[in-house]
Amino acid sequence: MAEHARSGEPSEAEAGALAERLKERIYATITMIAVIVGLSFGDPGPAGAAATVLTTALALWLAAFTADQQAHRTVHRAFATGHELRRMLFVSSPLLTCAVGPGVMIALSALGAMSLRTALLTAVGLAVASLFAWGFVGGLRMGGGRLLAVLAGLVDAGLGVAIALVKVSSGH
């Protein structure tokens, strides 16, 4: 443990929690892209769009937290408490924060800074850019150099958009 602290690298358990947290962030981002694209085809108004984005984030978080707690009970024969519960909350919190970017853009629309459609499409662009950024960082951390990191970012952003479009086209 002291060796990890000196090297600046997280312990195996910490790295596992960070990887799970990032997985949740990416999953939530892709899901939110689908929701926002779906909203952009309609005319929900800023209040309706905000309610949809916030309830989507809350539902994602509740579903993940419920599944984590149920799996823990099944495997460990007890509710997660203490450290396990804090880890679950830490890992699942990005499912709530995925609403921040779209929420800010919708708020700007409500204040008259832009149309709701522009706000929603801007939120989609920001979410896709975040998928690219995570892919780029992952590519850099793997040691492939900048060109491969850019390629990884483009692939991850493209896959995220493709998945979101599948979700939209299937009515989700």
Short mmCIF file of C-alpha atoms in Angstrom, two decimals, residues 10-27 87 90-92 94 134 141:
data_model
loop_
_atom_site.label_atom_id
_atom_site.label_comp_id
_atom_site.label_asym_id
_atom_site.label_seq_id
_atom_site.Cartn_x
_atom_site.Cartn_y
_atom_site.Cartn_z
CA PRO A 10 -3.83 3.83 -7.06
CA SER A 11 -4.06 0.49 -5.31
CA GLU A 12 -5.72 -2.37 -7.17
CA ALA A 13 -8.99 -1.81 -5.26
CA GLU A 14 -8.89 1.95 -5.92
CA ALA A 15 -8.12 1.38 -9.60
CA GLY A 16 -11.05 -1.03 -9.81
CA ALA A 17 -13.43 1.52 -8.31
CA LEU A 18 -12.12 4.23 -10.63
CA ALA A 19 -12.55 1.98 -13.67
CA GLU A 20 -16.11 1.10 -12.63
CA ARG A 21 -16.88 4.79 -12.04
CA LEU A 22 -15.57 5.73 -15.48
CA LYS A 23 -17.59 2.89 -17.02
CA GLU A 24 -20.73 4.34 -15.40
CA ARG A 25 -19.85 7.84 -16.65
CA ILE A 26 -19.43 6.59 -20.21
CA TYR A 27 -22.61 4.50 -20.05
CA ARG A 87 -17.95 2.43 -2.85
CA PHE A 90 -18.86 6.61 -5.40
CA VAL A 91 -19.04 4.33 -8.45
CA SER A 92 -22.64 5.20 -9.34
CA PRO A 94 -21.58 9.78 -12.44
CA TRP A 134 -11.98 9.77 -22.49
CA ARG A 141 -2.37 6.01 -21.00
#
